[in-house]
Amino acid sequence: QSVLTQPPSVSAAPGQKVTISCSGSSSNIGKNSVSWYQQVPGTAPKLLIYENNKRPSGIPDRFSGSRSGTSATLGITGLQTGDEADYYCGTWDSSLSAWEFGGGTKLTVL
Amino acid sequence: QVQLQQSGPGLVKPSQILSLTCVISGDSVSSKSASWNWIRQSPSRGLEWLGRTYYRSKWYNDYAVSVKSRIAINPDTSKNQFSLQLNSVTPEDTAVYYCARSSGFPDVWGKGTTVTVSS
């Protein structure tokens, strides 16, 4: 069972907006920055968001991140079929002295 | 542009040692602003961080509690690479193993190596 909790799946229609939540605790999200990853099956995770809300070069501004208290949220607007993937949140847990990932959320674009 | 190239066997027998290597290009294993990590993924355990090595005037390691008694991550400065050694493996260690650079967060990942533990 993951230290960070994500919904197993979300879905929305093309062009719509979706949010994915990541719930943690005071020792992880409450204390450290969150990053988000996109993983297409059969490939390595790809960094989408770092330090809660920053996008690496090449990531479109359709992807956004936020953090409040012990939770974080990934938002995706203007959904495209190519956005179908698994999404993971991650952060350092200061109590465990370990990097932790959420269980992942499968995004389906209907 | 930083790239990580993984290598190692895809099949390991139970009770034996799993060994993987990750060659770094475009950065240095001795970087004072990065850490070098191993992460694995399986259907049962999801993405699981295993540990890291990093240099801050001397070498440090951190390991996940779940594997702490049987893991070693070592840098090789002469080859600009780092390695994973996991001892006494069981079928539970079957997973895709990734090496990754972290600059405060894993940002560059290797392509992954599928390792099966089976006799």
PDB file of C-alpha atoms in Angstrom:
ATOM      1  CA  GLN A   1       0.000   0.000   0.000  1.00  0.00           C
ATOM      2  CA  SER A   2       1.415   3.350  -1.085  1.00  0.00           C
ATOM      3  CA  VAL A   3       2.160   6.174   1.315  1.00  0.00           C
ATOM      4  CA  LEU A   4       0.667   8.537  -1.275  1.00  0.00           C
ATOM      5  CA  THR A   5      -2.942   7.899  -2.290  1.00  0.00           C
ATOM      6  CA  GLN A   6      -4.218   8.441  -5.832  1.00  0.00           C
ATOM      7  CA  PRO A   7      -7.520   7.437  -7.425  1.00  0.00           C
ATOM      8  CA  PRO A   8      -7.049   4.273  -9.511  1.00  0.00           C
ATOM      9  CA  SER A   9      -8.663   5.791 -12.571  1.00  0.00           C
ATOM     10  CA  VAL A  10     -10.158   8.945 -14.044  1.00  0.00           C
ATOM     11  CA  SER A  11     -11.787   9.585 -17.384  1.00  0.00           C
ATOM     12  CA  ALA A  12     -13.022  12.485 -19.458  1.00  0.00           C
ATOM     13  CA  ALA A  13     -13.873  13.348 -23.033  1.00  0.00           C
ATOM     14  CA  PRO A  14     -11.448  14.898 -25.521  1.00  0.00           C
ATOM     15  CA  GLY A  15     -11.127  18.636 -25.019  1.00  0.00           C
ATOM     16  CA  GLN A  16     -12.299  18.454 -21.425  1.00  0.00           C
ATOM     17  CA  LYS A  17     -10.361  18.982 -18.212  1.00  0.00           C
ATOM     18  CA  VAL A  18      -9.401  16.396 -15.600  1.00  0.00           C
ATOM     19  CA  THR A  19      -7.732  16.546 -12.207  1.00  0.00           C
ATOM     20  CA  ILE A  20      -5.823  13.811 -10.406  1.00  0.00           C
ATOM     21  CA  SER A  21      -5.361  14.017  -6.661  1.00  0.00           C
ATOM     22  CA  CYS A  22      -2.486  12.795  -4.521  1.00  0.00           C
ATOM     23  CA  SER A  23      -3.023  12.616  -0.784  1.00  0.00           C
ATOM     24  CA  GLY A  24      -0.196  12.272   1.703  1.00  0.00           C
ATOM     25  CA  SER A  25       0.816  13.376   5.177  1.00  0.00           C
ATOM     26  CA  SER A  26       2.823  15.940   7.089  1.00  0.00           C
ATOM     27  CA  SER A  27       6.036  13.958   6.619  1.00  0.00           C
ATOM     28  CA  ASN A  28       5.857  13.901   2.827  1.00  0.00           C
ATOM     29  CA  ILE A  29       3.624  16.283   0.832  1.00  0.00           C
ATOM     30  CA  GLY A  30       3.200  18.531   3.859  1.00  0.00           C
ATOM     31  CA  LYS A  31       6.937  19.080   4.034  1.00  0.00           C
ATOM     32  CA  ASN A  32       8.424  18.438   0.578  1.00  0.00           C
ATOM     33  CA  SER A  33       7.773  19.355  -3.029  1.00  0.00           C
ATOM     34  CA  VAL A  34       5.750  17.068  -5.281  1.00  0.00           C
ATOM     35  CA  SER A  35       6.556  15.892  -8.777  1.00  0.00           C
ATOM     36  CA  TRP A  36       4.300  14.200 -11.323  1.00  0.00           C
ATOM     37  CA  TYR A  37       5.098  11.596 -13.956  1.00  0.00           C
ATOM     38  CA  GLN A  38       3.373  10.323 -17.058  1.00  0.00           C
ATOM     39  CA  GLN A  39       3.929   6.710 -18.090  1.00  0.00           C
ATOM     40  CA  VAL A  40       2.795   5.162 -21.310  1.00  0.00           C
ATOM     41  CA  PRO A  41       2.749   1.346 -20.920  1.00  0.00           C
ATOM     42  CA  GLY A  42       6.057  -0.216 -21.881  1.00  0.00           C
ATOM     43  CA  THR A  43       8.052   2.994 -21.413  1.00  0.00           C
ATOM     44  CA  ALA A  44       9.803   4.721 -18.526  1.00  0.00           C
ATOM     45  CA  PRO A  45       8.026   7.395 -16.494  1.00  0.00           C
ATOM     46  CA  LYS A  46       8.424  10.910 -17.861  1.00  0.00           C
ATOM     47  CA  LEU A  47       8.662  13.994 -15.663  1.00  0.00           C
ATOM     48  CA  LEU A  48       5.642  16.263 -16.139  1.00  0.00           C
ATOM     49  CA  ILE A  49       5.704  18.578 -13.114  1.00  0.00           C
ATOM     50  CA  TYR A  50       8.372  19.265 -10.502  1.00  0.00           C
ATOM     51  CA  GLU A  51       8.497  21.386  -7.352  1.00  0.00           C
ATOM     52  CA  ASN A  52       4.691  21.270  -7.156  1.00  0.00           C
ATOM     53  CA  ASN A  53       3.900  23.430 -10.184  1.00  0.00           C
ATOM     54  CA  LYS A  54       6.867  23.791 -12.525  1.00  0.00           C
ATOM     55  CA  ARG A  55       6.974  22.293 -15.983  1.00  0.00           C
ATOM     56  CA  PRO A  56      10.171  20.996 -17.605  1.00  0.00           C
ATOM     57  CA  SER A  57      11.040  22.324 -21.010  1.00  0.00           C
ATOM     58  CA  GLY A  58       8.822  20.752 -23.643  1.00  0.00           C
ATOM     59  CA  ILE A  59       5.845  20.010 -21.402  1.00  0.00           C
ATOM     60  CA  PRO A  60       2.804  21.938 -22.658  1.00  0.00           C
ATOM     61  CA  ASP A  61       0.986  24.348 -20.369  1.00  0.00           C
ATOM     62  CA  ARG A  62      -2.093  22.102 -20.583  1.00  0.00           C
ATOM     63  CA  PHE A  63      -0.421  20.321 -17.660  1.00  0.00           C
ATOM     64  CA  SER A  64      -0.406  22.066 -14.284  1.00  0.00           C
ATOM     65  CA  GLY A  65       0.282  21.179 -10.675  1.00  0.00           C
ATOM     66  CA  SER A  66      -0.620  22.521  -7.275  1.00  0.00           C
ATOM     67  CA  ARG A  67      -0.091  21.632  -3.633  1.00  0.00           C
ATOM     68  CA  SER A  68      -2.134  22.524  -0.584  1.00  0.00           C
ATOM     69  CA  GLY A  69      -1.398  21.165   2.882  1.00  0.00           C
ATOM     70  CA  THR A  70      -0.862  17.428   2.588  1.00  0.00           C
ATOM     71  CA  SER A  71      -2.400  17.034  -0.873  1.00  0.00           C
ATOM     72  CA  ALA A  72      -1.350  17.764  -4.427  1.00  0.00           C
ATOM     73  CA  THR A  73      -3.256  17.928  -7.683  1.00  0.00           C
ATOM     74  CA  LEU A  74      -2.349  17.423 -11.319  1.00  0.00           C
ATOM     75  CA  GLY A  75      -4.571  19.177 -13.846  1.00  0.00           C
ATOM     76  CA  ILE A  76      -4.792  18.457 -17.536  1.00  0.00           C
ATOM     77  CA  THR A  77      -6.836  20.681 -19.831  1.00  0.00           C
ATOM     78  CA  GLY A  78      -7.752  20.256 -23.470  1.00  0.00           C
ATOM     79  CA  LEU A  79      -7.550  16.471 -23.186  1.00  0.00           C
ATOM     80  CA  GLN A  80      -6.176  14.580 -26.158  1.00  0.00           C
ATOM     81  CA  THR A  81      -6.254  10.866 -26.886  1.00  0.00           C
ATOM     82  CA  GLY A  82      -2.470  10.940 -26.632  1.00  0.00           C
ATOM     83  CA  ASP A  83      -2.800  11.867 -22.952  1.00  0.00           C
ATOM     84  CA  GLU A  84      -4.043   8.356 -22.159  1.00  0.00           C
ATOM     85  CA  ALA A  85      -1.430   7.002 -19.763  1.00  0.00           C
ATOM     86  CA  ASP A  86      -0.736   6.244 -16.117  1.00  0.00           C
ATOM     87  CA  TYR A  87       0.091   9.225 -13.912  1.00  0.00           C
ATOM     88  CA  TYR A  88       2.115   9.077 -10.708  1.00  0.00           C
ATOM     89  CA  CYS A  89       2.841  11.590  -7.988  1.00  0.00           C
ATOM     90  CA  GLY A  90       6.050  11.421  -6.008  1.00  0.00           C
ATOM     91  CA  THR A  91       7.806  13.142  -3.142  1.00  0.00           C
ATOM     92  CA  TRP A  92      10.417  12.631  -0.444  1.00  0.00           C
ATOM     93  CA  ASP A  93       9.171  11.303   2.860  1.00  0.00           C
ATOM     94  CA  SER A  94      11.234  12.835   5.651  1.00  0.00           C
ATOM     95  CA  SER A  95      10.162  10.250   8.240  1.00  0.00           C
ATOM     96  CA  LEU A  96      10.990   7.269   6.042  1.00  0.00           C
ATOM     97  CA  SER A  97      14.040   8.960   4.453  1.00  0.00           C
ATOM     98  CA  ALA A  98      12.827   7.558   1.173  1.00  0.00           C
ATOM     99  CA  TRP A  99      11.341   8.725  -2.086  1.00  0.00           C
ATOM    100  CA  GLU A 100       7.704   7.654  -2.315  1.00  0.00           C
ATOM    101  CA  PHE A 101       5.374   7.262  -5.288  1.00  0.00           C
ATOM    102  CA  GLY A 102       1.618   7.166  -5.408  1.00  0.00           C
ATOM    103  CA  GLY A 103      -0.118   4.044  -6.635  1.00  0.00           C
ATOM    104  CA  GLY A 104      -0.812   5.622 -10.009  1.00  0.00           C
ATOM    105  CA  THR A 105      -3.926   6.818 -11.832  1.00  0.00           C
ATOM    106  CA  LYS A 106      -4.981   5.497 -15.199  1.00  0.00           C
ATOM    107  CA  LEU A 107      -6.360   8.272 -17.413  1.00  0.00           C
ATOM    108  CA  THR A 108      -8.840   7.285 -20.090  1.00  0.00           C
ATOM    109  CA  VAL A 109      -9.839   9.819 -22.727  1.00  0.00           C
ATOM    110  CA  LEU A 110     -13.248   8.644 -23.870  1.00  0.00           C
TER     111      LEU A 110
ATOM    112  CA  GLN B   1      21.437  16.183 -22.576  1.00  0.00           C
ATOM    113  CA  VAL B   2      21.704  13.598 -19.841  1.00  0.00           C
ATOM    114  CA  GLN B   3      21.194   9.978 -20.809  1.00  0.00           C
ATOM    115  CA  LEU B   4      21.283   6.798 -18.757  1.00  0.00           C
ATOM    116  CA  GLN B   5      22.089   3.440 -20.348  1.00  0.00           C
ATOM    117  CA  GLN B   6      21.213   0.360 -18.331  1.00  0.00           C
ATOM    118  CA  SER B   7      22.643  -3.117 -18.696  1.00  0.00           C
ATOM    119  CA  GLY B   8      22.424  -6.439 -16.911  1.00  0.00           C
ATOM    120  CA  PRO B   9      20.878  -9.907 -17.070  1.00  0.00           C
ATOM    121  CA  GLY B  10      17.157 -10.339 -17.535  1.00  0.00           C
ATOM    122  CA  LEU B  11      16.972 -13.644 -15.681  1.00  0.00           C
ATOM    123  CA  VAL B  12      18.272 -14.380 -12.180  1.00  0.00           C
ATOM    124  CA  LYS B  13      17.859 -17.579 -10.159  1.00  0.00           C
ATOM    125  CA  PRO B  14      16.267 -17.474  -6.696  1.00  0.00           C
ATOM    126  CA  SER B  15      18.736 -16.856  -3.843  1.00  0.00           C
ATOM    127  CA  GLN B  16      21.306 -15.422  -6.244  1.00  0.00           C
ATOM    128  CA  ILE B  17      22.485 -11.839  -6.816  1.00  0.00           C
ATOM    129  CA  LEU B  18      20.771  -9.360  -9.128  1.00  0.00           C
ATOM    130  CA  SER B  19      23.329  -6.964 -10.625  1.00  0.00           C
ATOM    131  CA  LEU B  20      22.591  -4.015 -12.910  1.00  0.00           C
ATOM    132  CA  THR B  21      24.720  -1.152 -14.189  1.00  0.00           C
ATOM    133  CA  CYS B  22      23.748   2.336 -15.311  1.00  0.00           C
ATOM    134  CA  VAL B  23      26.168   4.325 -17.483  1.00  0.00           C
ATOM    135  CA  ILE B  24      25.807   8.102 -17.317  1.00  0.00           C
ATOM    136  CA  SER B  25      26.380  10.447 -20.243  1.00  0.00           C
ATOM    137  CA  GLY B  26      26.002  14.223 -20.061  1.00  0.00           C
ATOM    138  CA  ASP B  27      26.511  14.412 -16.282  1.00  0.00           C
ATOM    139  CA  SER B  28      28.864  13.082 -13.639  1.00  0.00           C
ATOM    140  CA  VAL B  29      28.230  10.451 -11.000  1.00  0.00           C
ATOM    141  CA  SER B  30      30.284  12.748  -8.731  1.00  0.00           C
ATOM    142  CA  SER B  31      27.945  15.707  -9.268  1.00  0.00           C
ATOM    143  CA  LYS B  32      27.327  17.642  -6.065  1.00  0.00           C
ATOM    144  CA  SER B  33      23.787  18.543  -7.122  1.00  0.00           C
ATOM    145  CA  ALA B  34      22.418  15.156  -8.180  1.00  0.00           C
ATOM    146  CA  SER B  35      21.778  11.731  -6.741  1.00  0.00           C
ATOM    147  CA  TRP B  36      21.730   8.462  -8.630  1.00  0.00           C
ATOM    148  CA  ASN B  37      18.808   6.192  -7.945  1.00  0.00           C
ATOM    149  CA  TRP B  38      17.389   2.749  -8.608  1.00  0.00           C
ATOM    150  CA  ILE B  39      13.632   2.356  -8.868  1.00  0.00           C
ATOM    151  CA  ARG B  40      11.639  -0.741  -9.751  1.00  0.00           C
ATOM    152  CA  GLN B  41       8.109  -1.366 -10.928  1.00  0.00           C
ATOM    153  CA  SER B  42       5.917  -4.408 -10.670  1.00  0.00           C
ATOM    154  CA  PRO B  43       2.150  -4.938 -10.895  1.00  0.00           C
ATOM    155  CA  SER B  44       1.994  -5.908  -7.227  1.00  0.00           C
ATOM    156  CA  ARG B  45       4.225  -3.176  -5.766  1.00  0.00           C
ATOM    157  CA  GLY B  46       3.821  -0.320  -8.253  1.00  0.00           C
ATOM    158  CA  LEU B  47       6.740   2.112  -8.518  1.00  0.00           C
ATOM    159  CA  GLU B  48       9.144   1.417  -5.669  1.00  0.00           C
ATOM    160  CA  TRP B  49      12.223   3.508  -4.924  1.00  0.00           C
ATOM    161  CA  LEU B  50      15.083   1.232  -3.846  1.00  0.00           C
ATOM    162  CA  GLY B  51      17.851   3.628  -2.989  1.00  0.00           C
ATOM    163  CA  ARG B  52      20.442   6.156  -4.109  1.00  0.00           C
ATOM    164  CA  THR B  53      24.070   7.120  -4.020  1.00  0.00           C
ATOM    165  CA  TYR B  54      25.367  10.681  -4.072  1.00  0.00           C
ATOM    166  CA  TYR B  55      28.513  12.708  -3.547  1.00  0.00           C
ATOM    167  CA  ARG B  56      28.715  15.722  -1.232  1.00  0.00           C
ATOM    168  CA  SER B  57      32.440  15.886  -0.454  1.00  0.00           C
ATOM    169  CA  LYS B  58      32.109  12.223   0.425  1.00  0.00           C
ATOM    170  CA  TRP B  59      29.852   9.395  -0.747  1.00  0.00           C
ATOM    171  CA  TYR B  60      26.488   8.723   0.833  1.00  0.00           C
ATOM    172  CA  ASN B  61      23.821   6.053   0.344  1.00  0.00           C
ATOM    173  CA  ASP B  62      20.175   5.833   1.306  1.00  0.00           C
ATOM    174  CA  TYR B  63      18.157   2.643   0.972  1.00  0.00           C
ATOM    175  CA  ALA B  64      14.500   1.724   1.229  1.00  0.00           C
ATOM    176  CA  VAL B  65      13.639  -0.144   4.419  1.00  0.00           C
ATOM    177  CA  SER B  66      12.104  -2.964   2.390  1.00  0.00           C
ATOM    178  CA  VAL B  67      15.463  -3.950   0.854  1.00  0.00           C
ATOM    179  CA  LYS B  68      17.990  -2.370   3.214  1.00  0.00           C
ATOM    180  CA  SER B  69      19.473  -5.642   4.439  1.00  0.00           C
ATOM    181  CA  ARG B  70      20.339  -6.933   0.974  1.00  0.00           C
ATOM    182  CA  ILE B  71      21.010  -3.971  -1.321  1.00  0.00           C
ATOM    183  CA  ALA B  72      24.102  -2.072  -2.353  1.00  0.00           C
ATOM    184  CA  ILE B  73      24.330   0.877  -4.763  1.00  0.00           C
ATOM    185  CA  ASN B  74      27.860   1.809  -5.703  1.00  0.00           C
ATOM    186  CA  PRO B  75      29.379   4.531  -7.864  1.00  0.00           C
ATOM    187  CA  ASP B  76      32.233   3.913 -10.270  1.00  0.00           C
ATOM    188  CA  THR B  77      33.884   7.238 -10.998  1.00  0.00           C
ATOM    189  CA  SER B  78      36.386   5.751 -13.461  1.00  0.00           C
ATOM    190  CA  LYS B  79      33.533   4.648 -15.755  1.00  0.00           C
ATOM    191  CA  ASN B  80      31.012   7.345 -14.788  1.00  0.00           C
ATOM    192  CA  GLN B  81      28.413   4.782 -13.832  1.00  0.00           C
ATOM    193  CA  PHE B  82      26.665   3.336 -10.838  1.00  0.00           C
ATOM    194  CA  SER B  83      25.427  -0.134 -10.051  1.00  0.00           C
ATOM    195  CA  LEU B  84      22.742  -2.012  -8.179  1.00  0.00           C
ATOM    196  CA  GLN B  85      23.361  -5.240  -6.333  1.00  0.00           C
ATOM    197  CA  LEU B  86      20.413  -7.004  -4.729  1.00  0.00           C
ATOM    198  CA  ASN B  87      21.217 -10.178  -2.818  1.00  0.00           C
ATOM    199  CA  SER B  88      19.155 -13.263  -2.023  1.00  0.00           C
ATOM    200  CA  VAL B  89      16.493 -12.533  -4.606  1.00  0.00           C
ATOM    201  CA  THR B  90      13.098 -14.213  -4.653  1.00  0.00           C
ATOM    202  CA  PRO B  91      10.314 -14.220  -7.263  1.00  0.00           C
ATOM    203  CA  GLU B  92       8.967 -11.120  -5.428  1.00  0.00           C
ATOM    204  CA  ASP B  93      11.927  -9.210  -6.864  1.00  0.00           C
ATOM    205  CA  THR B  94      10.696  -9.768 -10.415  1.00  0.00           C
ATOM    206  CA  ALA B  95      10.159  -6.275 -11.833  1.00  0.00           C
ATOM    207  CA  VAL B  96      11.251  -3.674 -14.334  1.00  0.00           C
ATOM    208  CA  TYR B  97      14.271  -1.917 -12.855  1.00  0.00           C
ATOM    209  CA  TYR B  98      15.035   1.702 -13.710  1.00  0.00           C
ATOM    210  CA  CYS B  99      18.034   3.844 -12.946  1.00  0.00           C
ATOM    211  CA  ALA B 100      17.299   7.541 -12.561  1.00  0.00           C
ATOM    212  CA  ARG B 101      19.028  10.812 -11.857  1.00  0.00           C
ATOM    213  CA  SER B 102      17.481  13.002  -9.186  1.00  0.00           C
ATOM    214  CA  SER B 103      17.991  16.755  -8.933  1.00  0.00           C
ATOM    215  CA  GLY B 104      15.688  16.923  -5.953  1.00  0.00           C
ATOM    216  CA  PHE B 105      13.237  14.722  -7.871  1.00  0.00           C
ATOM    217  CA  PRO B 106      13.819  11.914 -10.399  1.00  0.00           C
ATOM    218  CA  ASP B 107      14.089  13.767 -13.677  1.00  0.00           C
ATOM    219  CA  VAL B 108      16.047  11.557 -16.060  1.00  0.00           C
ATOM    220  CA  TRP B 109      15.258   7.856 -16.308  1.00  0.00           C
ATOM    221  CA  GLY B 110      16.873   4.918 -18.012  1.00  0.00           C
ATOM    222  CA  LYS B 111      14.739   2.823 -20.348  1.00  0.00           C
ATOM    223  CA  GLY B 112      14.309   0.025 -17.841  1.00  0.00           C
ATOM    224  CA  THR B 113      15.470  -3.566 -17.578  1.00  0.00           C
ATOM    225  CA  THR B 114      13.002  -6.384 -17.081  1.00  0.00           C
ATOM    226  CA  VAL B 115      14.402  -8.795 -14.498  1.00  0.00           C
ATOM    227  CA  THR B 116      12.723 -12.124 -13.860  1.00  0.00           C
ATOM    228  CA  VAL B 117      13.622 -14.211 -10.837  1.00  0.00           C
ATOM    229  CA  SER B 118      13.032 -17.833 -11.708  1.00  0.00           C
ATOM    230  CA  SER B 119      14.810 -21.149 -11.656  1.00  0.00           C
TER     231      SER B 119
END
